[in-house]
Coordinates of C-alpha atoms in Angstrom, one line a residue:
M5 CA -0.7 -0.5 4.6
N6 CA -3.0 1.0 2.0
V7 CA -1.3 2.0 -1.3
I8 CA -4.5 3.7 -2.6
E9 CA -7.2 5.6 -0.6
C10 CA -10.1 7.2 -2.4
E11 CA -12.9 9.0 -0.7
G12 CA -15.9 10.4 -2.6
I13 CA -14.1 10.8 -5.9
T14 CA -16.1 12.6 -8.6
K15 CA -14.8 13.3 -12.1
K16 CA -17.0 15.4 -14.4
Q17 CA -16.5 15.4 -18.1
G18 CA -18.8 18.1 -19.5
R19 CA -22.2 17.5 -17.9
L20 CA -21.6 13.8 -17.3
K21 CA -20.0 12.2 -14.3
A22 CA -17.4 9.6 -15.3
L23 CA -16.9 8.9 -11.6
D24 CA -19.6 9.6 -9.0
E25 CA -18.5 9.8 -5.3
L26 CA -16.4 6.6 -5.5
S27 CA -14.8 5.4 -2.3
F28 CA -12.5 2.5 -1.8
T29 CA -9.0 1.4 -0.5
I30 CA -6.5 -1.0 -2.0
K31 CA -3.8 -2.4 0.3
E32 CA -0.2 -3.1 -0.8
N33 CA 0.9 -6.3 -2.5
T34 CA -2.4 -7.4 -3.9
I35 CA -3.8 -8.1 -7.3
T36 CA -7.1 -6.4 -7.8
G37 CA -9.4 -6.8 -10.8
L38 CA -11.1 -3.5 -11.9
I39 CA -14.3 -4.7 -13.6
G40 CA -17.1 -2.9 -15.3
R41 CA -18.9 -2.3 -18.6
N42 CA -17.6 0.1 -21.2
G43 CA -18.1 3.6 -19.9
A44 CA -18.2 2.5 -16.3
G45 CA -15.3 4.8 -15.4
K46 CA -12.4 2.3 -15.3
T47 CA -10.0 4.2 -17.5
T48 CA -10.9 7.5 -15.8
L49 CA -10.2 6.0 -12.4
L50 CA -6.8 4.5 -13.4
K51 CA -5.7 7.8 -15.1
I52 CA -6.5 9.7 -11.9
L53 CA -4.5 7.2 -9.8
A54 CA -1.6 7.4 -12.2
G55 CA -1.6 11.2 -11.9
F56 CA -2.5 11.9 -15.5
W57 CA -5.9 13.4 -14.7
Q58 CA -7.2 15.5 -11.9
E59 CA -10.3 14.6 -9.9
T60 CA -13.1 17.1 -9.8
N61 CA -14.1 16.5 -6.2
G62 CA -13.1 14.1 -3.4
T63 CA -9.8 12.9 -2.0
V64 CA -7.3 10.6 -3.8
K65 CA -4.1 9.4 -2.2
V66 CA -1.5 7.1 -3.7
F67 CA 1.4 6.3 -1.4
D68 CA -0.2 8.7 0.9
E69 CA 0.2 11.6 -1.6
R70 CA -2.1 13.3 -4.1
P71 CA -1.1 11.7 -7.4
F72 CA -1.7 14.5 -9.9
N73 CA 1.6 15.8 -11.3
N74 CA 3.4 14.1 -8.5
L75 CA 7.0 12.9 -9.2
L76 CA 7.0 10.4 -6.4
V77 CA 3.9 8.7 -7.8
S78 CA 5.2 8.9 -11.4
A79 CA 8.4 7.2 -10.4
N80 CA 6.7 4.4 -8.4
A81 CA 3.6 3.8 -10.5
I82 CA 3.1 2.8 -14.1
Y83 CA -0.1 2.9 -16.2
V84 CA -0.1 0.5 -19.2
D85 CA -2.8 0.5 -21.9
D86 CA -3.0 0.1 -25.7
Q87 CA -2.6 3.8 -26.3
M88 CA 1.0 4.1 -24.9
Q89 CA 3.1 6.2 -27.3
F90 CA 6.8 6.4 -27.7
S91 CA 9.0 8.6 -29.9
N92 CA 9.4 7.3 -33.4
R93 CA 13.1 8.2 -33.1
L94 CA 13.6 5.4 -30.5
T95 CA 13.8 1.8 -31.4
L96 CA 12.3 -0.8 -29.2
S97 CA 15.7 -1.5 -27.8
D98 CA 16.2 2.2 -27.1
I99 CA 12.8 2.3 -25.2
L100 CA 13.8 -0.5 -22.9
H101 CA 17.1 1.2 -22.2
E102 CA 15.4 4.6 -21.4
A103 CA 12.8 2.8 -19.2
G104 CA 15.7 1.3 -17.2
R105 CA 17.0 4.9 -16.5
F106 CA 13.6 6.0 -15.2
Y107 CA 12.3 3.1 -13.1
G108 CA 14.3 2.4 -10.0
N109 CA 13.2 -1.3 -9.8
W110 CA 13.7 -1.9 -13.6
D111 CA 14.7 -5.5 -14.4
A112 CA 16.7 -5.4 -17.6
E113 CA 17.2 -9.1 -17.7
L114 CA 13.5 -9.9 -17.4
A115 CA 12.8 -7.3 -20.1
R116 CA 15.4 -8.9 -22.4
R117 CA 14.1 -12.5 -21.9
L118 CA 10.5 -11.4 -22.5
F119 CA 11.6 -9.4 -25.5
N120 CA 13.3 -12.4 -27.1
Y121 CA 10.6 -14.8 -26.1
F122 CA 7.9 -12.8 -27.9
S123 CA 10.2 -12.4 -31.0
F124 CA 10.7 -8.7 -31.1
H125 CA 13.5 -7.2 -33.2
P126 CA 15.7 -4.5 -31.4
K127 CA 15.5 -2.1 -34.4
Q128 CA 11.7 -2.2 -34.7
V129 CA 9.7 1.0 -34.1
H130 CA 6.7 1.0 -31.7
M131 CA 4.3 2.7 -34.1
H132 CA 4.9 0.1 -36.8
L133 CA 3.9 -2.8 -34.6
S134 CA 0.5 -4.5 -34.9
K135 CA -2.1 -3.9 -32.2
G136 CA -1.4 -7.2 -30.6
K137 CA 2.4 -6.7 -30.7
K138 CA 2.1 -3.2 -29.2
S139 CA 0.1 -4.6 -26.3
T140 CA 2.7 -7.3 -25.8
F141 CA 5.6 -4.8 -25.8
N142 CA 3.7 -2.6 -23.4
M143 CA 3.2 -5.5 -21.1
I144 CA 6.9 -6.1 -21.1
I145 CA 7.4 -2.5 -19.9
G146 CA 4.8 -2.9 -17.2
L147 CA 6.2 -6.1 -15.8
A148 CA 9.9 -5.2 -16.1
S149 CA 9.4 -1.8 -14.4
R150 CA 8.4 -3.7 -11.2
C151 CA 6.7 -0.5 -9.9
A152 CA 5.1 -0.6 -6.5
L153 CA 1.8 0.3 -8.2
T154 CA 1.3 -1.3 -11.6
M155 CA -1.9 -0.7 -13.5
F156 CA -2.9 -2.6 -16.6
D157 CA -5.9 -1.1 -18.5
E158 CA -7.2 -3.8 -20.9
P159 CA -3.6 -5.0 -21.3
T160 CA -4.4 -7.9 -23.7
T161 CA -6.1 -5.9 -26.5
G162 CA -5.2 -7.5 -29.8
M163 CA -3.3 -10.4 -28.3
D164 CA -4.2 -13.9 -29.4
A165 CA -5.2 -16.5 -26.9
S166 CA -1.8 -18.1 -26.5
V167 CA -0.1 -14.7 -25.9
R168 CA -2.8 -13.7 -23.4
S169 CA -2.1 -17.0 -21.5
D170 CA 1.6 -16.3 -21.5
F171 CA 1.1 -12.8 -20.2
Y172 CA -1.1 -13.9 -17.3
R173 CA 1.4 -16.7 -16.4
A174 CA 4.3 -14.2 -16.6
L175 CA 2.5 -11.7 -14.4
L176 CA 1.7 -14.3 -11.7
K177 CA 5.2 -15.7 -11.6
D178 CA 6.8 -12.3 -11.4
Y179 CA 4.3 -11.1 -8.8
L180 CA 5.0 -14.1 -6.6
A181 CA 8.7 -13.5 -6.8
Y182 CA 8.4 -9.7 -6.4
P183 CA 5.1 -8.8 -4.8
R184 CA 3.6 -5.3 -5.5
T185 CA 0.2 -3.7 -5.9
I186 CA -1.3 -4.6 -9.3
I187 CA -4.6 -3.5 -10.8
I188 CA -5.9 -5.2 -13.9
S189 CA -8.8 -3.7 -15.8
S190 CA -10.2 -6.3 -18.2
H191 CA -13.3 -7.5 -20.0
H192 CA -11.9 -11.1 -19.7
L193 CA -12.7 -11.7 -16.1
E194 CA -13.1 -15.5 -16.8
E195 CA -9.4 -15.5 -17.9
I196 CA -8.0 -13.6 -15.0
E197 CA -10.1 -14.6 -12.0
D198 CA -7.5 -17.2 -10.9
L199 CA -4.9 -14.3 -10.6
L200 CA -7.1 -12.0 -8.6
E201 CA -7.3 -11.6 -4.8
D202 CA -9.9 -8.8 -4.9
V203 CA -12.5 -7.5 -7.4
L204 CA -13.6 -3.9 -7.6
L205 CA -16.8 -3.7 -9.7
I206 CA -17.9 -0.3 -10.7
D207 CA -21.0 0.8 -12.6
Q208 CA -21.7 4.2 -14.0
G209 CA -18.9 5.7 -12.0
R210 CA -20.0 4.2 -8.7
K211 CA -18.7 1.3 -6.6
Y212 CA -21.0 -1.6 -6.9
L213 CA -19.0 -4.0 -4.8
H214 CA -15.4 -4.6 -3.6
L215 CA -14.9 -8.1 -2.5
P216 CA -12.2 -10.8 -2.2
M217 CA -12.4 -13.1 -5.2
D218 CA -13.3 -16.1 -3.1
E219 CA -16.4 -14.2 -1.7
L220 CA -17.4 -13.1 -5.2
K221 CA -17.5 -16.7 -6.4
E222 CA -19.9 -17.5 -3.6
Y223 CA -21.9 -14.3 -3.9
A224 CA -24.9 -15.8 -5.8
L225 CA -26.5 -19.0 -6.9
G226 CA -28.6 -20.0 -10.0
L227 CA -32.1 -21.5 -9.5
T228 CA -33.9 -23.3 -12.3
G229 CA -37.4 -24.7 -11.9
R230 CA -41.1 -24.4 -12.7
T231 CA -41.9 -20.7 -12.9
E232 CA -44.5 -20.7 -10.1
M233 CA -42.2 -22.5 -7.7
V234 CA -39.2 -20.3 -8.5
I235 CA -41.3 -17.1 -8.1
Q236 CA -42.7 -18.3 -4.8
W237 CA -39.4 -19.4 -3.4
T238 CA -37.5 -16.3 -4.3
A239 CA -40.1 -13.9 -3.1
N240 CA -38.2 -13.1 0.1
H241 CA -34.7 -13.1 -1.4
E242 CA -32.7 -10.6 -3.4
V243 CA -33.1 -11.6 -7.1
I244 CA -30.3 -10.4 -9.3
H245 CA -31.5 -11.7 -12.6
T246 CA -34.4 -13.8 -14.0
R247 CA -35.4 -15.1 -17.4
Q248 CA -37.9 -17.5 -18.9
I249 CA -36.7 -20.9 -20.3
G250 CA -39.3 -22.4 -22.5
N251 CA -43.0 -22.4 -21.6
D252 CA -43.0 -23.0 -17.8
L253 CA -39.4 -22.9 -16.6
T254 CA -37.6 -19.9 -15.0
Y255 CA -33.9 -19.3 -14.3
S256 CA -33.2 -16.9 -11.5
V257 CA -29.9 -15.7 -10.0
V258 CA -30.3 -15.0 -6.3
K259 CA -27.9 -13.5 -3.7
N260 CA -26.5 -16.3 -1.6
A261 CA -27.7 -15.3 1.8
N262 CA -29.8 -17.4 4.1
L263 CA -30.9 -19.7 1.3
Q264 CA -32.6 -22.9 2.4
L265 CA -31.2 -25.0 -0.5
D266 CA -32.6 -28.3 0.8
K267 CA -36.1 -26.9 0.7
A268 CA -35.6 -25.5 -2.8
R269 CA -34.4 -28.9 -4.0
Q270 CA -37.5 -30.6 -2.4
L271 CA -39.6 -28.2 -4.5
G272 CA -37.9 -29.5 -7.7
I273 CA -35.7 -26.4 -8.1
E274 CA -32.2 -27.1 -9.5
V275 CA -29.4 -25.2 -7.8
S276 CA -26.2 -24.2 -9.8
K277 CA -23.1 -22.1 -9.4
V278 CA -22.9 -18.7 -11.1
S279 CA -19.4 -17.8 -12.4
A280 CA -17.8 -14.5 -11.3
S281 CA -17.8 -13.3 -14.9
E282 CA -21.5 -14.0 -15.5
L283 CA -22.3 -12.5 -12.1
C284 CA -20.6 -9.2 -12.8
V285 CA -22.4 -8.9 -16.1
L286 CA -25.8 -9.6 -14.5
L287 CA -25.2 -7.2 -11.6
T288 CA -24.7 -4.3 -14.0
N289 CA -27.6 -5.1 -16.3
K290 CA -30.0 -2.3 -16.6
T291 CA -32.9 -4.8 -16.6
K292 CA -33.3 -8.1 -14.9
G293 CA -34.0 -9.9 -18.2
G294 CA -31.2 -8.3 -20.2
I295 CA -31.4 -8.2 -24.0
D296 CA -34.4 -10.5 -24.0
D297 CA -36.6 -7.7 -22.8
V298 CA -36.0 -5.9 -26.1
F299 CA -37.9 -8.6 -28.0
K300 CA -41.0 -8.7 -25.7

């Protein structure tokens, strides 16, 4: 069953298109990484799925319903980011209590244990927390709600490395015990790739690729060798990125399709893996040489 079905979504903001005819589906009980550069349209997409914003064109369905201003979607989906705001009249303890009244699957015991583990005080007020502590508290809301669709938009903003690690571990353990559809938008793909089942990479509001994580890890290979040999060998292959190393060495990232690796090695070309994180950056580069082109 598909929890999300999007067909040709466009979202205009002034003269610009934050989303441009974006189409994809996400099935239930999966963890999907929403990856893209700043301004790619990640937050816009998540806010449309959460029902906060309305698409300009196209069809959006969440739980087989249009999400905008939809009570069913609101009750069964949660959008978590570092901009979440709560009434200053409510303490953190009050917020958890009220969340339990709204979300049908709310786990008060999990919320309490996480609250204590991360050393919050019941009488604290959300607006007085540091950025990292706000993100941590928001994460507790997202996990304890156990919504059928849970969306985390850059959830670890301000967290230190140890708290980020705890968050990812808590998310995975709770997902395994209580499967649901989770989308994580993050700039730290290298930190979350072991959590993800699928990756949706968007660029300038368009879908670049939507693949299982295992396939993304095998999507491309790095080739290093004498410039003349690398250019000659990659002539009939899809080159994603290339850059010079020293006087006569070239490093190229090539799509892993019909590659005769034994022949490449015979020509003195070194073959290496390309991490999923590096690949996503290279795929969305505006130039094949990246920042190095500025200094030519």
